[in-house]
N, CA and C atoms as an extended XYZ file, in Angstrom:
294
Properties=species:S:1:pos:R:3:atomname:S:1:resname:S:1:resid:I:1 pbc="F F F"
N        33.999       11.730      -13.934 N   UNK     1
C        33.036       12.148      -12.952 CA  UNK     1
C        31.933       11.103      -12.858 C   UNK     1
N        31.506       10.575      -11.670 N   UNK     2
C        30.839        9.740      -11.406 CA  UNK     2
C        29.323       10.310      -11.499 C   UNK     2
N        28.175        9.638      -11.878 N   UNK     3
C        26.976       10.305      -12.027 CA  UNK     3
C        26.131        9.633      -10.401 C   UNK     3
N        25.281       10.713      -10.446 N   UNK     4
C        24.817       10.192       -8.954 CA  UNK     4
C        23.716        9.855       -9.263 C   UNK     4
N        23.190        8.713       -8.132 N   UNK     5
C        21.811        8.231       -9.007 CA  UNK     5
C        20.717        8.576       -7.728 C   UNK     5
N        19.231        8.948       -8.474 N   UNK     6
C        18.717        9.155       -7.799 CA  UNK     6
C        17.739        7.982       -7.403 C   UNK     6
N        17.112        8.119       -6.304 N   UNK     7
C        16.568        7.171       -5.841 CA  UNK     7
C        15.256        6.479       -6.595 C   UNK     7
N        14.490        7.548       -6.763 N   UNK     8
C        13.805        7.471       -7.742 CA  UNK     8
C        14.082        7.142       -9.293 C   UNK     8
N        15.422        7.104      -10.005 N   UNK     9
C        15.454        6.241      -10.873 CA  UNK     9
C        15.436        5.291      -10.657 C   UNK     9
N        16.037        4.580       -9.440 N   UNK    10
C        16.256        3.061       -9.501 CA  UNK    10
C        14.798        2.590       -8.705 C   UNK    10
N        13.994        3.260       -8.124 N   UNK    11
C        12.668        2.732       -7.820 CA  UNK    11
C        11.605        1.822       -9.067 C   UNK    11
N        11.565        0.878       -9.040 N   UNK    12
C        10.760       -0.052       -9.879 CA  UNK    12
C         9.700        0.548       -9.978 C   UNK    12
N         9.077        1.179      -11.456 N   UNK    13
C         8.007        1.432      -11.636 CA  UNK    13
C         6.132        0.406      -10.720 C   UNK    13
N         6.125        0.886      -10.236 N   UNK    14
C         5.053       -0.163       -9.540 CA  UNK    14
C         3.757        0.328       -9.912 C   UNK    14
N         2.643       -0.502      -10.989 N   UNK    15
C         1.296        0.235      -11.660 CA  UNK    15
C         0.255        0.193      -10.100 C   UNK    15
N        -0.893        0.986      -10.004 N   UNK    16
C        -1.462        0.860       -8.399 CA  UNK    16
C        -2.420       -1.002       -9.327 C   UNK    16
N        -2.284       -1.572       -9.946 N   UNK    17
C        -2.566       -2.708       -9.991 CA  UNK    17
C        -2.156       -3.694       -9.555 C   UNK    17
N        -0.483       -3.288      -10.059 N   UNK    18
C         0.816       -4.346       -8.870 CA  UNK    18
C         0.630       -4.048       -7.358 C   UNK    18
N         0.428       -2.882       -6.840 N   UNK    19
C        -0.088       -2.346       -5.723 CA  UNK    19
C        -1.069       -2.763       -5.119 C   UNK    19
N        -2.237       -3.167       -5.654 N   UNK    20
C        -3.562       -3.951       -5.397 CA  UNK    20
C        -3.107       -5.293       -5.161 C   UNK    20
N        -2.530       -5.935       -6.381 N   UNK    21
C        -2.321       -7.483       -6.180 CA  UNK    21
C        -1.479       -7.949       -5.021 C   UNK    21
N        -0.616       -7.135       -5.014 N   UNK    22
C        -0.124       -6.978       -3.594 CA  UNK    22
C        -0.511       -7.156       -2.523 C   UNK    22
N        -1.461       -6.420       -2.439 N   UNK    23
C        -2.481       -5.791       -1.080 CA  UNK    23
C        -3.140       -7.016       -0.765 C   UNK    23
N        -4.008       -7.135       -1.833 N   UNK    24
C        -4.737       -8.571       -1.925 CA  UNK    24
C        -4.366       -9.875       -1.277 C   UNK    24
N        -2.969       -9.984       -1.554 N   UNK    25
C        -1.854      -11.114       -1.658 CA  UNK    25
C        -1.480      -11.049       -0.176 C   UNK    25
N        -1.572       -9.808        0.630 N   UNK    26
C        -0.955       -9.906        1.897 CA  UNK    26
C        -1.970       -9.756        2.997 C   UNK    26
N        -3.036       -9.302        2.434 N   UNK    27
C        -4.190       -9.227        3.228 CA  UNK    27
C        -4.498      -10.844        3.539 C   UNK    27
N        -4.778      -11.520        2.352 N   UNK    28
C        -5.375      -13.028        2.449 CA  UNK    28
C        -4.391      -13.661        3.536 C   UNK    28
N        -2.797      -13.021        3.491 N   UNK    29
C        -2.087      -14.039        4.115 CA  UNK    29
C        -2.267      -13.520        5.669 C   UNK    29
N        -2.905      -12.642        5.938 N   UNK    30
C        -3.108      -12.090        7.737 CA  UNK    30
C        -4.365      -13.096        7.962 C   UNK    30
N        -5.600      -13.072        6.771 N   UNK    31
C        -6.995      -13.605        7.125 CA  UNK    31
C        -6.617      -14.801        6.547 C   UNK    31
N        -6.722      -15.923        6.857 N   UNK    32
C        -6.288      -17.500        6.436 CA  UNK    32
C        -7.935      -17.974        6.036 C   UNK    32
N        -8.775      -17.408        6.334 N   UNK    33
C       -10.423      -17.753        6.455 CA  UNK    33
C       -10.271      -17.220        5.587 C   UNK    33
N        -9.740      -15.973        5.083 N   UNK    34
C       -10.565      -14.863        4.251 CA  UNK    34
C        -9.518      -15.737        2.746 C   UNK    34
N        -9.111      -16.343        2.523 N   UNK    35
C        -8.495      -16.291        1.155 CA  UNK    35
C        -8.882      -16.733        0.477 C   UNK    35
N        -8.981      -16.321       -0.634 N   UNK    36
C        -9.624      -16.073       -1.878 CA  UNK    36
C       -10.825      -15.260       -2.258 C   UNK    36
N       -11.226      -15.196       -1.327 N   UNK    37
C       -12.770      -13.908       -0.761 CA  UNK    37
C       -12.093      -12.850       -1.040 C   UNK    37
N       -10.672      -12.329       -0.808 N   UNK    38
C       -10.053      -11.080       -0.614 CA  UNK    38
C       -10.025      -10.418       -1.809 C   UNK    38
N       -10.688       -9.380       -2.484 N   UNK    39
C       -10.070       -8.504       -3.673 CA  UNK    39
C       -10.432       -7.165       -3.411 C   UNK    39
N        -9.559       -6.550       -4.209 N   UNK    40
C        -9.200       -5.032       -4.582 CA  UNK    40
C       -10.492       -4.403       -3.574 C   UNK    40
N       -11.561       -4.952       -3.890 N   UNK    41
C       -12.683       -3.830       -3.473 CA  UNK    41
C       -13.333       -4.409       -1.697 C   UNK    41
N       -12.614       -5.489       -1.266 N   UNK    42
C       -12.656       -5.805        0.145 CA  UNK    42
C       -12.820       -4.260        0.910 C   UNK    42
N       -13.275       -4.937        1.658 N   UNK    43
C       -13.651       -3.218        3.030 CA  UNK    43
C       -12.718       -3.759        3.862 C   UNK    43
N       -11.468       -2.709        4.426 N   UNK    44
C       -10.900       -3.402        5.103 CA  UNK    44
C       -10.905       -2.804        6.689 C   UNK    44
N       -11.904       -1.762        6.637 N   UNK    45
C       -12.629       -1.346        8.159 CA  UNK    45
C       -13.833       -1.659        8.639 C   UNK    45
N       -14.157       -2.546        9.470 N   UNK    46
C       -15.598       -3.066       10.152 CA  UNK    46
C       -15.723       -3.957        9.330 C   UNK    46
N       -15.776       -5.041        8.478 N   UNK    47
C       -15.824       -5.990        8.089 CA  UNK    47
C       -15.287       -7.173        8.802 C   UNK    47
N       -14.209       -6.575        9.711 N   UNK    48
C       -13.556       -7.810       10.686 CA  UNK    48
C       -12.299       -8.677        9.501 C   UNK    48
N       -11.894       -8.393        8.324 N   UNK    49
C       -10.538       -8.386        7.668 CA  UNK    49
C        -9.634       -8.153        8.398 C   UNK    49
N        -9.533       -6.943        8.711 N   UNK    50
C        -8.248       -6.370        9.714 CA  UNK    50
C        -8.823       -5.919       11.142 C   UNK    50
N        -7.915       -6.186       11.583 N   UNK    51
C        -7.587       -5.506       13.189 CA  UNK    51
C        -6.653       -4.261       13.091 C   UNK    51
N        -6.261       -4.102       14.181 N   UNK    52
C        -5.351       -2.530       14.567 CA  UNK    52
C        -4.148       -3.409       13.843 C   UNK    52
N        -3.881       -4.256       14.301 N   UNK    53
C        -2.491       -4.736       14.136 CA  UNK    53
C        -2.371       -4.954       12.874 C   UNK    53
N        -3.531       -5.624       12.202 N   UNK    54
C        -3.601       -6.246       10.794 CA  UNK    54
C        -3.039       -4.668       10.120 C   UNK    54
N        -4.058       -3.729       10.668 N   UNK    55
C        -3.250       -1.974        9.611 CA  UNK    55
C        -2.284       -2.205       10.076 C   UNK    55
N        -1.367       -2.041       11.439 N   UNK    56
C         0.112       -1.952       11.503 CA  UNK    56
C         0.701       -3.156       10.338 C   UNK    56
N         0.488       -3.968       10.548 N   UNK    57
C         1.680       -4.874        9.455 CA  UNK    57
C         0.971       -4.568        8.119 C   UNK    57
N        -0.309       -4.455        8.066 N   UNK    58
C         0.030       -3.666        6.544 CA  UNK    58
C         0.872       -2.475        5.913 C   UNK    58
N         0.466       -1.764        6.773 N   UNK    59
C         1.215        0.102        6.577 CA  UNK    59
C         3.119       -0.678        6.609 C   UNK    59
N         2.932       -1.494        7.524 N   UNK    60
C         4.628       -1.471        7.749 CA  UNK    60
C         4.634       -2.757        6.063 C   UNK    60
N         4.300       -3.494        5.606 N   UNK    61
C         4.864       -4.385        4.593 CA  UNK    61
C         4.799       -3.231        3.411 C   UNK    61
N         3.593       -2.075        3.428 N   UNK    62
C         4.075       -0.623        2.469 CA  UNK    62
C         5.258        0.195        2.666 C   UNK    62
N         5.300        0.050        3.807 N   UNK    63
C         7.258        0.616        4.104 CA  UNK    63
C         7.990       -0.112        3.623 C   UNK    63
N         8.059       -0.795        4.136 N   UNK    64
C         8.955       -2.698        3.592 CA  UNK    64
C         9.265       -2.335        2.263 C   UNK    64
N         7.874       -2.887        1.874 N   UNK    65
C         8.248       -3.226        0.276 CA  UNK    65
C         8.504       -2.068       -1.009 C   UNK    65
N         7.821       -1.509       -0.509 N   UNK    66
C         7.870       -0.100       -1.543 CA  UNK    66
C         8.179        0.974       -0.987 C   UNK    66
N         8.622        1.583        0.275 N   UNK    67
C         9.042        2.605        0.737 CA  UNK    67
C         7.969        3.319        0.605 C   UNK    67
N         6.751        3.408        0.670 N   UNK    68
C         5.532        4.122        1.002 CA  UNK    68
C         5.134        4.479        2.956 C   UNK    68
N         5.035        5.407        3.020 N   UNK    69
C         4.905        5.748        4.154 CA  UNK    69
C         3.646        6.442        4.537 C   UNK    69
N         2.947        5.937        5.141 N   UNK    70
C         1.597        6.504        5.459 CA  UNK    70
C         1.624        7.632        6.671 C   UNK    70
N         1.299        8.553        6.312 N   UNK    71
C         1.218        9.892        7.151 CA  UNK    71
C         0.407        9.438        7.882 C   UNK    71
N         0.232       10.114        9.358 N   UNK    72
C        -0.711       10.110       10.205 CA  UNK    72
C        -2.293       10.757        9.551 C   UNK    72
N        -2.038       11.614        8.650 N   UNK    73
C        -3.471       12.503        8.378 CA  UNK    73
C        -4.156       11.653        6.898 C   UNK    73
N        -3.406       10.664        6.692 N   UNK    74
C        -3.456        9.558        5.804 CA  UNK    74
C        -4.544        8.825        6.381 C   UNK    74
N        -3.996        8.622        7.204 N   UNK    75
C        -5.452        7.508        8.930 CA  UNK    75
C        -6.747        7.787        8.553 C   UNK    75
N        -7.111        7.349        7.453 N   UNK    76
C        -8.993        8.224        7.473 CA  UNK    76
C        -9.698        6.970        7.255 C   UNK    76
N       -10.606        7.044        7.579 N   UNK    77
C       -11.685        6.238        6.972 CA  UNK    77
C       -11.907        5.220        5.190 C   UNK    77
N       -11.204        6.970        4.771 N   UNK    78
C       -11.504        6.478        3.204 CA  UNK    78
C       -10.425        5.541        2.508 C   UNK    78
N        -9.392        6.487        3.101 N   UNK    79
C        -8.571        5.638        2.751 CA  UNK    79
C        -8.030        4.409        3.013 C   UNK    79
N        -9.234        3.623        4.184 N   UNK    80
C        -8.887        2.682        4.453 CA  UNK    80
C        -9.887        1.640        4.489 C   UNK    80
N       -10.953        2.304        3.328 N   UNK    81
C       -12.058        1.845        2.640 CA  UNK    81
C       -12.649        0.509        2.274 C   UNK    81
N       -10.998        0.702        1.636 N   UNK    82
C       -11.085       -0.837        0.548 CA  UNK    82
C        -9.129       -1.230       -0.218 C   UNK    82
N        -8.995       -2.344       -0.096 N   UNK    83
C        -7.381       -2.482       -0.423 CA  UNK    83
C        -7.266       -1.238       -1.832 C   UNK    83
N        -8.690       -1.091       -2.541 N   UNK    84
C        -8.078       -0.070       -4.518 CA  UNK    84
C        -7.642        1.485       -3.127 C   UNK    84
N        -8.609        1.597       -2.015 N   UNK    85
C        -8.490        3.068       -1.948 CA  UNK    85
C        -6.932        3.630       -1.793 C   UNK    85
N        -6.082        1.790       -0.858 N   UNK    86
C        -5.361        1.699        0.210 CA  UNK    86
C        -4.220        2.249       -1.119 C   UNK    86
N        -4.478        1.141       -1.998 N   UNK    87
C        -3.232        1.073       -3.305 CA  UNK    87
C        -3.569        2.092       -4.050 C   UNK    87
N        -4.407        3.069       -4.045 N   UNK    88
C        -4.459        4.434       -4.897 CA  UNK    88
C        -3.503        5.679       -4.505 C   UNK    88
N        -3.604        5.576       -2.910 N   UNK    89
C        -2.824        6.326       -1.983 CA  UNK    89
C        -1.312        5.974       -2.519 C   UNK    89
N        -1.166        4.819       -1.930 N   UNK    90
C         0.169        4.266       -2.435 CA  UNK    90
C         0.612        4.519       -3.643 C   UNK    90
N        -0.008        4.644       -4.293 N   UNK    91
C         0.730        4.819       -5.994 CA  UNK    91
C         1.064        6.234       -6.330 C   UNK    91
N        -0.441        7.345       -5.656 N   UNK    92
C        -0.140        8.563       -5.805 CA  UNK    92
C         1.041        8.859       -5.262 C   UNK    92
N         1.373        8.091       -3.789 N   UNK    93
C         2.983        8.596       -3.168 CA  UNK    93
C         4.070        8.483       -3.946 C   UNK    93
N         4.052        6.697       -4.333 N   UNK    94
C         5.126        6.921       -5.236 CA  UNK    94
C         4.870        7.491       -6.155 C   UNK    94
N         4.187        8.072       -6.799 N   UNK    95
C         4.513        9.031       -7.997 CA  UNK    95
C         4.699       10.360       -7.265 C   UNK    95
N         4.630       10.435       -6.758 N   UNK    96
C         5.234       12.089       -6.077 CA  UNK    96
C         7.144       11.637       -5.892 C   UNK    96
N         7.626       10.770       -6.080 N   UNK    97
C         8.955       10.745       -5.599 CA  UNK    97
C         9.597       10.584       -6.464 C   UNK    97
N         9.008       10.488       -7.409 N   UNK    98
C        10.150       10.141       -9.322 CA  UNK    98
C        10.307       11.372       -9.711 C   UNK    98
C-alpha cells in the first residue's frame, strides 16, 4: 500500500525570518533606488516603495514561492504596514496548513 503524502509534509519549513529576507530581497529588486535602504521594518504603504502593481507582484511572488495566498479581507492597512507585518501574515498562513 502506497502512503499518500500530504502537502504539507513536503512544504519546506519556512521561519517568518526566511519570509522577511525574502520580502526584503524582492522588494529592493522592484525599488532599484531603494536597495539596501530596504528592511523588515520598511513601510511599504505611502512611503512611495510600492505601487498597486509593486503589491500585485508581491502578493503574486507569495503565491509563487510559497503558496501563500492573500485573502481579499487580508488588504488592510496593517498588514501592509511594513515587509515583518507582510511576513507575519505569511507565516501565520503557512502554519495553518501543516
Amino acid at each position: 500500500m502506497t502512503k499518500t503524502t500530504n502537502a504539507a509534509e513536503i512544504r519546506p519549513r519556512v521561519s517568518e525570518a526566511d519570509l522577511e529576507a525574502a520580502l526584503v530581497a524582492f522588494v529592493s529588486g522592484l525599488s532599484p533606488d531603494a536597495k539596501g535602504a530596504v528592511t523588515a521594518q520598511s513601510p511599504l504603504l505611502g512611503s512611495g516603495l510600492l505601487d498597486s502593481l509593486g503589491i500585485l507582484e508581491l502578493t503574486t511572488f507569495l503565491s509563487d514561492t510559497y503558496g501563500v495566498e492573500i485573502a481579499d479581507e487580508d488588504f488592510t492597512p496593517e498588514t501592509f504596514a511594513s515587509i515583518q507585518s507582510l511576513a507575519r501574515l505569511a507565516h501565520w498562513k503557512l502554519s495553518q496548513v501543516r
